[in-house]
Amino acid sequence: MRKLAYGVCVTAIALSLSSCAGQSMRSIPDSGGSAENQAAPAMAESSPRPRKEAAPKRDEQVKLVAQDRAIIYTAELTVRAKDVVAAADTARRIVTTAGGYLSTEKSDTGYGDRASTSLTFKVPPSAYPGVLQRLGGELGRRESLQQNTEDVTEQVADVESRLRSSQAALDSLRSLMKKAKTIGEVLDVEREVSAREADLESLQARQKTLASQTSMATLTLNLIGPEVTVEEPEEESPGFLGGLRSGWRSLVSAVGIGLVVLGALLPWLAVLGLVGLAVVLLRRLFRGGSAPAAPDREPVEPAETAGVSGPAETEET
């Protein structure tokens, strides 16, 4: 009996130990997993890892596309050349080689060292800097240079947008005209169509002007001889002295214009004066030669004598 009781106790103790061991084994993985999860970031930070290239940012992944700008280039260049005619020929050759052409030319009546000419060229924008540099360096000594750039990109976009809207409205009105039933409706639609067509033509003209200005740069070249003087514009000083100077210039200009007009009219006035004098002399001659002699007249008695003698005669009778 004692052996049986001892065996039962041993069996119960073994079962309790096995159950406790199972529970401890179940709890160990959970705790171990959490420990590993908590230790993983620390180990990752402490352990060296191979460096990888940083991923490009979102903004860096976007490719920047250069937007075409509509720019008007204008320049005015003054060059003093020894031979103006030869320099003008060289300028034409330089511009033609670059793909441009001569727009206008204006020359004065001077010759030799006093000659001067003004050439206006149209140059492609891509060749504009090179042509400007060659004209300023190969023709002679550069006196002055004025450049101007105007960005008309927004104007071009606005004109194109308005053109599309106007064209769409015009198409709608033309389709509406086909559905008109009365004469009044047809006339109203035709009036609106005419107004839209006028606006469309104006926008098209504006678009052509902008296209011509942006497609070619305008370069004005002034060639002057060695003895030609260039008048530099004077800066107007504000205030009393500036107003006095402007008034004096206006007075001198008015007097000069008056003298020019008087000089132009003086020959005519002299001729008209001679003609008038001749007419007066001829009239006097005709009056003096053709004037008839006055006839002899009998003396007329005064009115008082006639009035007194009348009653006297009546009494005698």
mmCIF file of C-alpha atoms in Angstrom:
data_model
loop_
_atom_site.group_PDB
_atom_site.id
_atom_site.type_symbol
_atom_site.label_atom_id
_atom_site.label_comp_id
_atom_site.label_asym_id
_atom_site.label_seq_id
_atom_site.Cartn_x
_atom_site.Cartn_y
_atom_site.Cartn_z
ATOM 1 C CA MET A 1 0.000 0.000 0.000
ATOM 2 C CA ARG A 2 2.762 2.347 0.827
ATOM 3 C CA LYS A 3 4.441 1.620 -2.506
ATOM 4 C CA LEU A 4 1.171 2.313 -4.316
ATOM 5 C CA ALA A 5 0.659 5.596 -2.527
ATOM 6 C CA TYR A 6 4.257 6.560 -3.234
ATOM 7 C CA GLY A 7 3.810 5.792 -6.954
ATOM 8 C CA VAL A 8 0.628 7.862 -7.135
ATOM 9 C CA CYS A 9 2.389 10.816 -5.540
ATOM 10 C CA VAL A 10 5.322 10.539 -7.913
ATOM 11 C CA THR A 11 2.972 10.382 -10.906
ATOM 12 C CA ALA A 12 1.038 13.459 -9.728
ATOM 13 C CA ILE A 13 4.240 15.395 -9.188
ATOM 14 C CA ALA A 14 5.511 14.426 -12.654
ATOM 15 C CA LEU A 15 2.249 15.520 -14.295
ATOM 16 C CA SER A 16 2.302 18.855 -12.504
ATOM 17 C CA LEU A 17 5.907 19.432 -13.507
ATOM 18 C CA SER A 18 5.159 18.555 -17.130
ATOM 19 C CA SER A 19 2.213 20.966 -17.236
ATOM 20 C CA CYS A 20 4.312 23.755 -15.757
ATOM 21 C CA ALA A 21 7.068 23.056 -18.243
ATOM 22 C CA GLY A 22 4.558 23.243 -21.126
ATOM 23 C CA GLN A 23 3.225 26.549 -19.962
ATOM 24 C CA SER A 24 6.757 27.925 -19.582
ATOM 25 C CA MET A 25 7.679 26.676 -23.059
ATOM 26 C CA ARG A 26 4.635 28.407 -24.523
ATOM 27 C CA SER A 27 5.496 31.662 -22.830
ATOM 28 C CA ILE A 28 9.163 31.568 -23.844
ATOM 29 C CA PRO A 29 8.636 31.985 -27.630
ATOM 30 C CA ASP A 30 6.317 34.938 -27.104
ATOM 31 C CA SER A 31 8.738 36.661 -24.834
ATOM 32 C CA GLY A 32 11.660 35.673 -27.009
ATOM 33 C CA GLY A 33 9.909 36.989 -30.145
ATOM 34 C CA SER A 34 9.139 40.297 -28.546
ATOM 35 C CA ALA A 35 12.700 40.578 -27.360
ATOM 36 C CA GLU A 36 13.968 39.875 -30.814
ATOM 37 C CA ASN A 37 11.562 42.430 -32.281
ATOM 38 C CA GLN A 38 12.697 45.025 -29.765
ATOM 39 C CA ALA A 39 16.357 44.202 -30.254
ATOM 40 C CA ALA A 40 16.166 44.140 -34.065
ATOM 41 C CA PRO A 41 16.206 47.948 -34.539
ATOM 42 C CA ALA A 42 19.103 48.311 -32.141
ATOM 43 C CA MET A 43 21.069 45.595 -33.912
ATOM 44 C CA ALA A 44 20.205 47.114 -37.252
ATOM 45 C CA GLU A 45 21.502 50.473 -36.114
ATOM 46 C CA SER A 46 24.646 49.054 -34.561
ATOM 47 C CA SER A 47 25.508 46.548 -37.280
ATOM 48 C CA PRO A 48 27.095 48.043 -40.414
ATOM 49 C CA ARG A 49 24.985 47.761 -43.542
ATOM 50 C CA PRO A 50 26.085 48.301 -47.139
ATOM 51 C CA ARG A 51 25.362 51.832 -48.283
ATOM 52 C CA LYS A 52 22.751 52.196 -50.960
ATOM 53 C CA GLU A 53 22.209 55.176 -53.235
ATOM 54 C CA ALA A 54 19.496 57.433 -51.968
ATOM 55 C CA ALA A 55 16.315 57.149 -53.949
ATOM 56 C CA PRO A 56 15.605 60.247 -55.993
ATOM 57 C CA LYS A 57 13.014 62.518 -54.602
ATOM 58 C CA ARG A 58 9.707 62.969 -56.276
ATOM 59 C CA ASP A 59 10.631 66.452 -57.482
ATOM 60 C CA GLU A 60 13.917 65.174 -58.890
ATOM 61 C CA GLN A 61 12.215 62.436 -60.878
ATOM 62 C CA VAL A 62 10.220 65.018 -62.853
ATOM 63 C CA LYS A 63 12.066 66.058 -65.985
ATOM 64 C CA LEU A 64 12.190 69.801 -66.490
ATOM 65 C CA VAL A 65 11.217 70.712 -70.016
ATOM 66 C CA ALA A 66 12.408 74.101 -71.202
ATOM 67 C CA GLN A 67 9.473 76.211 -72.255
ATOM 68 C CA ASP A 68 9.780 78.070 -75.517
ATOM 69 C CA ARG A 69 9.697 81.792 -74.932
ATOM 70 C CA ALA A 70 8.531 84.349 -77.484
ATOM 71 C CA ILE A 71 11.005 87.228 -77.254
ATOM 72 C CA ILE A 72 11.388 90.298 -79.456
ATOM 73 C CA TYR A 73 15.012 91.365 -79.922
ATOM 74 C CA THR A 74 15.834 94.884 -81.103
ATOM 75 C CA ALA A 75 19.182 96.645 -81.250
ATOM 76 C CA GLU A 76 20.679 99.856 -82.632
ATOM 77 C CA LEU A 77 24.402 99.926 -83.334
ATOM 78 C CA THR A 78 26.499 102.930 -84.410
ATOM 79 C CA VAL A 79 29.900 102.235 -85.997
ATOM 80 C CA ARG A 80 32.441 104.755 -87.283
ATOM 81 C CA ALA A 81 34.059 103.348 -90.432
ATOM 82 C CA LYS A 82 36.787 104.672 -92.700
ATOM 83 C CA ASP A 83 34.868 103.713 -95.843
ATOM 84 C CA VAL A 84 31.114 103.750 -95.304
ATOM 85 C CA VAL A 85 30.263 102.142 -98.649
ATOM 86 C CA ALA A 86 32.661 99.225 -98.161
ATOM 87 C CA ALA A 87 31.482 98.751 -94.568
ATOM 88 C CA ALA A 88 27.850 98.636 -95.724
ATOM 89 C CA ASP A 89 28.703 95.931 -98.268
ATOM 90 C CA THR A 90 30.499 93.917 -95.596
ATOM 91 C CA ALA A 91 27.527 94.263 -93.250
ATOM 92 C CA ARG A 92 25.147 92.968 -95.915
ATOM 93 C CA ARG A 93 27.397 89.985 -96.523
ATOM 94 C CA ILE A 94 27.644 89.166 -92.812
ATOM 95 C CA VAL A 95 23.872 89.305 -92.309
ATOM 96 C CA THR A 96 23.112 87.323 -95.461
ATOM 97 C CA THR A 97 25.553 84.591 -94.432
ATOM 98 C CA ALA A 98 23.792 84.310 -91.054
ATOM 99 C CA GLY A 99 20.409 83.822 -92.720
ATOM 100 C CA GLY A 100 19.102 87.384 -92.427
ATOM 101 C CA TYR A 101 18.205 90.032 -94.946
ATOM 102 C CA LEU A 102 18.180 93.799 -95.442
ATOM 103 C CA SER A 103 14.866 95.407 -94.573
ATOM 104 C CA THR A 104 15.462 99.128 -95.201
ATOM 105 C CA GLU A 105 18.372 101.362 -96.156
ATOM 106 C CA LYS A 106 18.716 105.128 -95.833
ATOM 107 C CA SER A 107 21.780 107.066 -97.020
ATOM 108 C CA ASP A 108 22.551 110.774 -96.903
ATOM 109 C CA THR A 109 24.048 112.970 -99.613
ATOM 110 C CA GLY A 110 27.494 113.176 -98.052
ATOM 111 C CA TYR A 111 30.605 111.707 -99.668
ATOM 112 C CA GLY A 112 33.931 110.429 -98.425
ATOM 113 C CA ASP A 113 34.637 111.104 -94.764
ATOM 114 C CA ARG A 114 31.275 112.822 -94.285
ATOM 115 C CA ALA A 115 29.171 109.953 -95.606
ATOM 116 C CA SER A 116 26.689 108.090 -93.439
ATOM 117 C CA THR A 117 24.075 105.418 -93.959
ATOM 118 C CA SER A 118 21.487 103.575 -91.884
ATOM 119 C CA LEU A 119 20.732 99.893 -92.508
ATOM 120 C CA THR A 120 17.946 97.886 -90.881
ATOM 121 C CA PHE A 121 18.454 94.123 -90.904
ATOM 122 C CA LYS A 122 16.259 91.181 -89.971
ATOM 123 C CA VAL A 123 18.333 88.458 -88.306
ATOM 124 C CA PRO A 124 17.317 85.034 -86.905
ATOM 125 C CA PRO A 125 17.353 85.095 -83.086
ATOM 126 C CA SER A 126 19.836 82.211 -82.937
ATOM 127 C CA ALA A 127 22.363 84.165 -85.027
ATOM 128 C CA TYR A 128 21.614 87.555 -83.464
ATOM 129 C CA PRO A 129 24.460 87.624 -80.847
ATOM 130 C CA GLY A 130 27.113 86.542 -83.340
ATOM 131 C CA VAL A 131 26.004 89.002 -86.019
ATOM 132 C CA LEU A 132 25.933 91.845 -83.495
ATOM 133 C CA GLN A 133 29.446 91.017 -82.347
ATOM 134 C CA ARG A 134 30.821 90.838 -85.903
ATOM 135 C CA LEU A 135 29.213 94.098 -86.981
ATOM 136 C CA GLY A 136 30.608 95.886 -83.960
ATOM 137 C CA GLY A 137 34.121 94.494 -84.374
ATOM 138 C CA GLU A 138 34.801 94.069 -88.099
ATOM 139 C CA LEU A 139 33.396 97.254 -89.627
ATOM 140 C CA GLY A 140 35.207 99.890 -87.584
ATOM 141 C CA ARG A 141 35.043 101.521 -84.177
ATOM 142 C CA ARG A 142 31.840 101.017 -82.249
ATOM 143 C CA GLU A 143 30.388 104.304 -81.018
ATOM 144 C CA SER A 144 27.221 103.191 -79.254
ATOM 145 C CA LEU A 145 24.970 100.176 -78.778
ATOM 146 C CA GLN A 146 21.403 99.987 -77.516
ATOM 147 C CA GLN A 147 19.668 96.638 -77.031
ATOM 148 C CA ASN A 148 16.144 95.815 -75.980
ATOM 149 C CA THR A 149 14.340 92.529 -75.330
ATOM 150 C CA GLU A 150 10.619 92.109 -74.784
ATOM 151 C CA ASP A 151 9.033 88.863 -73.628
ATOM 152 C CA VAL A 152 5.663 88.482 -75.378
ATOM 153 C CA THR A 153 5.015 84.852 -74.466
ATOM 154 C CA GLU A 154 1.857 85.722 -72.553
ATOM 155 C CA GLN A 155 0.606 87.913 -75.394
ATOM 156 C CA VAL A 156 1.129 85.104 -77.909
ATOM 157 C CA ALA A 157 -0.703 82.626 -75.680
ATOM 158 C CA ASP A 158 -3.542 85.088 -75.098
ATOM 159 C CA VAL A 159 -3.964 85.755 -78.810
ATOM 160 C CA GLU A 160 -3.979 82.047 -79.611
ATOM 161 C CA SER A 161 -6.583 81.366 -76.909
ATOM 162 C CA ARG A 162 -8.805 84.186 -78.121
ATOM 163 C CA LEU A 163 -8.437 82.941 -81.677
ATOM 164 C CA ARG A 164 -9.658 79.484 -80.720
ATOM 165 C CA SER A 165 -12.592 80.898 -78.781
ATOM 166 C CA SER A 166 -13.551 83.272 -81.568
ATOM 167 C CA GLN A 167 -13.343 80.519 -84.164
ATOM 168 C CA ALA A 168 -15.514 78.212 -82.044
ATOM 169 C CA ALA A 169 -18.104 80.969 -81.512
ATOM 170 C CA LEU A 170 -18.120 81.714 -85.222
ATOM 171 C CA ASP A 171 -18.714 78.063 -86.076
ATOM 172 C CA SER A 172 -21.582 77.934 -83.601
ATOM 173 C CA LEU A 173 -23.172 81.035 -85.117
ATOM 174 C CA ARG A 174 -22.868 79.636 -88.624
ATOM 175 C CA SER A 175 -24.565 76.415 -87.562
ATOM 176 C CA LEU A 176 -27.240 78.471 -85.812
ATOM 177 C CA MET A 177 -27.847 80.427 -89.010
ATOM 178 C CA LYS A 178 -28.897 77.221 -90.762
ATOM 179 C CA LYS A 179 -31.582 76.679 -88.140
ATOM 180 C CA ALA A 180 -33.000 80.219 -88.362
ATOM 181 C CA LYS A 181 -36.577 80.284 -89.630
ATOM 182 C CA THR A 182 -37.506 83.944 -89.870
ATOM 183 C CA ILE A 183 -35.824 86.805 -91.685
ATOM 184 C CA GLY A 184 -35.316 88.670 -88.431
ATOM 185 C CA GLU A 185 -33.443 85.762 -86.902
ATOM 186 C CA VAL A 186 -31.272 85.432 -90.005
ATOM 187 C CA LEU A 187 -30.398 89.134 -89.929
ATOM 188 C CA ASP A 188 -29.514 89.035 -86.241
ATOM 189 C CA VAL A 189 -27.250 86.028 -86.712
ATOM 190 C CA GLU A 190 -25.596 87.573 -89.783
ATOM 191 C CA ARG A 191 -24.892 90.755 -87.826
ATOM 192 C CA GLU A 192 -23.278 88.756 -85.040
ATOM 193 C CA VAL A 193 -21.303 86.681 -87.544
ATOM 194 C CA SER A 194 -19.939 89.854 -89.174
ATOM 195 C CA ALA A 195 -18.804 91.190 -85.788
ATOM 196 C CA ARG A 196 -17.131 87.887 -84.922
ATOM 197 C CA GLU A 197 -15.381 87.745 -88.289
ATOM 198 C CA ALA A 198 -14.002 91.269 -87.775
ATOM 199 C CA ASP A 199 -12.654 90.281 -84.347
ATOM 200 C CA LEU A 200 -11.171 87.120 -85.829
ATOM 201 C CA GLU A 201 -9.387 89.033 -88.590
ATOM 202 C CA SER A 202 -7.986 91.497 -86.049
ATOM 203 C CA LEU A 203 -6.657 88.663 -83.902
ATOM 204 C CA GLN A 204 -5.126 86.975 -86.933
ATOM 205 C CA ALA A 205 -3.359 90.199 -87.896
ATOM 206 C CA ARG A 206 -2.044 90.561 -84.349
ATOM 207 C CA GLN A 207 -0.834 86.969 -84.420
ATOM 208 C CA LYS A 208 1.034 87.538 -87.706
ATOM 209 C CA THR A 209 2.658 90.682 -86.313
ATOM 210 C CA LEU A 210 3.871 88.897 -83.197
ATOM 211 C CA ALA A 211 5.106 85.980 -85.276
ATOM 212 C CA SER A 212 7.098 88.260 -87.560
ATOM 213 C CA GLN A 213 8.585 90.159 -84.606
ATOM 214 C CA THR A 214 9.603 87.050 -82.693
ATOM 215 C CA SER A 215 10.831 85.030 -85.663
ATOM 216 C CA MET A 216 13.393 87.678 -86.664
ATOM 217 C CA ALA A 217 15.431 90.119 -84.567
ATOM 218 C CA THR A 218 15.571 93.744 -85.743
ATOM 219 C CA LEU A 219 19.065 95.217 -85.945
ATOM 220 C CA THR A 220 19.611 98.837 -87.022
ATOM 221 C CA LEU A 221 23.173 99.654 -88.093
ATOM 222 C CA ASN A 222 24.259 103.293 -88.383
ATOM 223 C CA LEU A 223 27.508 103.703 -90.319
ATOM 224 C CA ILE A 224 29.192 107.122 -90.127
ATOM 225 C CA GLY A 225 32.369 108.508 -91.666
ATOM 226 C CA PRO A 226 35.420 109.743 -89.754
ATOM 227 C CA GLU A 227 34.325 113.412 -89.837
ATOM 228 C CA VAL A 228 30.659 112.945 -89.010
ATOM 229 C CA THR A 229 29.670 114.293 -85.607
ATOM 230 C CA VAL A 230 27.189 112.348 -83.556
ATOM 231 C CA GLU A 231 24.892 114.388 -81.370
ATOM 232 C CA GLU A 232 24.392 112.733 -78.032
ATOM 233 C CA PRO A 233 21.006 113.268 -76.412
ATOM 234 C CA GLU A 234 21.199 115.689 -73.518
ATOM 235 C CA GLU A 235 19.603 114.787 -70.250
ATOM 236 C CA GLU A 236 16.858 117.230 -69.389
ATOM 237 C CA SER A 237 17.305 118.669 -65.916
ATOM 238 C CA PRO A 238 14.008 119.045 -64.069
ATOM 239 C CA GLY A 239 12.989 122.320 -62.497
ATOM 240 C CA PHE A 240 13.163 125.941 -63.541
ATOM 241 C CA LEU A 241 16.334 125.666 -65.634
ATOM 242 C CA GLY A 242 14.992 122.689 -67.536
ATOM 243 C CA GLY A 243 11.742 124.516 -68.297
ATOM 244 C CA LEU A 244 13.644 127.657 -69.328
ATOM 245 C CA ARG A 245 15.852 125.641 -71.657
ATOM 246 C CA SER A 246 12.855 123.901 -73.199
ATOM 247 C CA GLY A 247 11.035 127.233 -73.654
ATOM 248 C CA TRP A 248 14.059 128.824 -75.323
ATOM 249 C CA ARG A 249 14.385 125.886 -77.712
ATOM 250 C CA SER A 250 10.697 126.132 -78.549
ATOM 251 C CA LEU A 251 11.030 129.866 -79.208
ATOM 252 C CA VAL A 252 14.046 129.376 -81.460
ATOM 253 C CA SER A 253 12.268 126.599 -83.310
ATOM 254 C CA ALA A 254 9.144 128.761 -83.790
ATOM 255 C CA VAL A 255 11.191 131.718 -85.046
ATOM 256 C CA GLY A 256 13.052 129.447 -87.439
ATOM 257 C CA ILE A 257 9.817 128.022 -88.787
ATOM 258 C CA GLY A 258 8.392 131.531 -89.181
ATOM 259 C CA LEU A 259 11.454 132.691 -91.109
ATOM 260 C CA VAL A 260 11.233 129.667 -93.378
ATOM 261 C CA VAL A 261 7.586 130.394 -94.119
ATOM 262 C CA LEU A 262 8.358 134.074 -94.700
ATOM 263 C CA GLY A 263 11.198 133.199 -97.035
ATOM 264 C CA ALA A 264 8.899 130.897 -98.993
ATOM 265 C CA LEU A 265 6.154 133.542 -99.264
ATOM 266 C CA LEU A 266 8.370 136.572 -99.957
ATOM 267 C CA PRO A 267 8.795 135.943 -103.723
ATOM 268 C CA TRP A 268 5.056 135.518 -104.117
ATOM 269 C CA LEU A 269 4.356 138.667 -102.132
ATOM 270 C CA ALA A 270 6.803 140.654 -104.301
ATOM 271 C CA VAL A 271 5.189 139.420 -107.520
ATOM 272 C CA LEU A 272 1.701 140.134 -106.217
ATOM 273 C CA GLY A 273 2.802 143.623 -105.141
ATOM 274 C CA LEU A 274 4.168 144.425 -108.609
ATOM 275 C CA VAL A 275 0.999 143.142 -110.259
ATOM 276 C CA GLY A 276 -1.172 145.214 -107.933
ATOM 277 C CA LEU A 277 0.892 148.345 -108.573
ATOM 278 C CA ALA A 278 0.597 147.849 -112.338
ATOM 279 C CA VAL A 279 -3.168 147.445 -112.079
ATOM 280 C CA VAL A 280 -3.482 150.674 -110.082
ATOM 281 C CA LEU A 281 -1.392 152.636 -112.576
ATOM 282 C CA LEU A 282 -3.388 151.326 -115.530
ATOM 283 C CA ARG A 283 -6.672 152.263 -113.883
ATOM 284 C CA ARG A 284 -5.453 155.784 -113.291
ATOM 285 C CA LEU A 285 -4.305 156.133 -116.894
ATOM 286 C CA PHE A 286 -7.647 154.956 -118.253
ATOM 287 C CA ARG A 287 -9.559 157.290 -115.984
ATOM 288 C CA GLY A 288 -7.441 160.318 -116.976
ATOM 289 C CA GLY A 289 -7.693 159.741 -120.773
ATOM 290 C CA SER A 290 -11.368 158.901 -121.084
ATOM 291 C CA ALA A 291 -12.931 161.434 -118.656
ATOM 292 C CA PRO A 292 -15.497 163.675 -120.687
ATOM 293 C CA ALA A 293 -15.678 167.460 -120.308
ATOM 294 C CA ALA A 294 -18.425 168.718 -118.016
ATOM 295 C CA PRO A 295 -21.283 170.616 -119.969
ATOM 296 C CA ASP A 296 -21.999 174.301 -119.322
ATOM 297 C CA ARG A 297 -24.993 174.774 -117.108
ATOM 298 C CA GLU A 298 -27.159 177.888 -116.713
ATOM 299 C CA PRO A 299 -27.013 179.521 -113.326
ATOM 300 C CA VAL A 300 -29.896 178.565 -111.132
ATOM 301 C CA GLU A 301 -31.532 181.231 -109.073
ATOM 302 C CA PRO A 302 -31.669 180.696 -105.404
ATOM 303 C CA ALA A 303 -34.807 179.275 -103.924
ATOM 304 C CA GLU A 304 -35.621 182.429 -101.971
ATOM 305 C CA THR A 305 -35.505 184.596 -105.104
ATOM 306 C CA ALA A 306 -37.707 182.152 -106.933
ATOM 307 C CA GLY A 307 -40.153 182.091 -104.066
ATOM 308 C CA VAL A 308 -40.445 185.919 -103.867
ATOM 309 C CA SER A 309 -40.714 186.565 -107.553
ATOM 310 C CA GLY A 310 -43.511 184.112 -107.959
ATOM 311 C CA PRO A 311 -46.163 186.009 -105.990
ATOM 312 C CA ALA A 312 -45.048 189.317 -107.422
ATOM 313 C CA GLU A 313 -45.641 188.180 -110.936
ATOM 314 C CA THR A 314 -49.044 186.835 -110.018
ATOM 315 C CA GLU A 315 -50.107 190.142 -108.515
ATOM 316 C CA GLU A 316 -49.116 192.106 -111.642
ATOM 317 C CA THR A 317 -51.088 189.818 -113.799
#
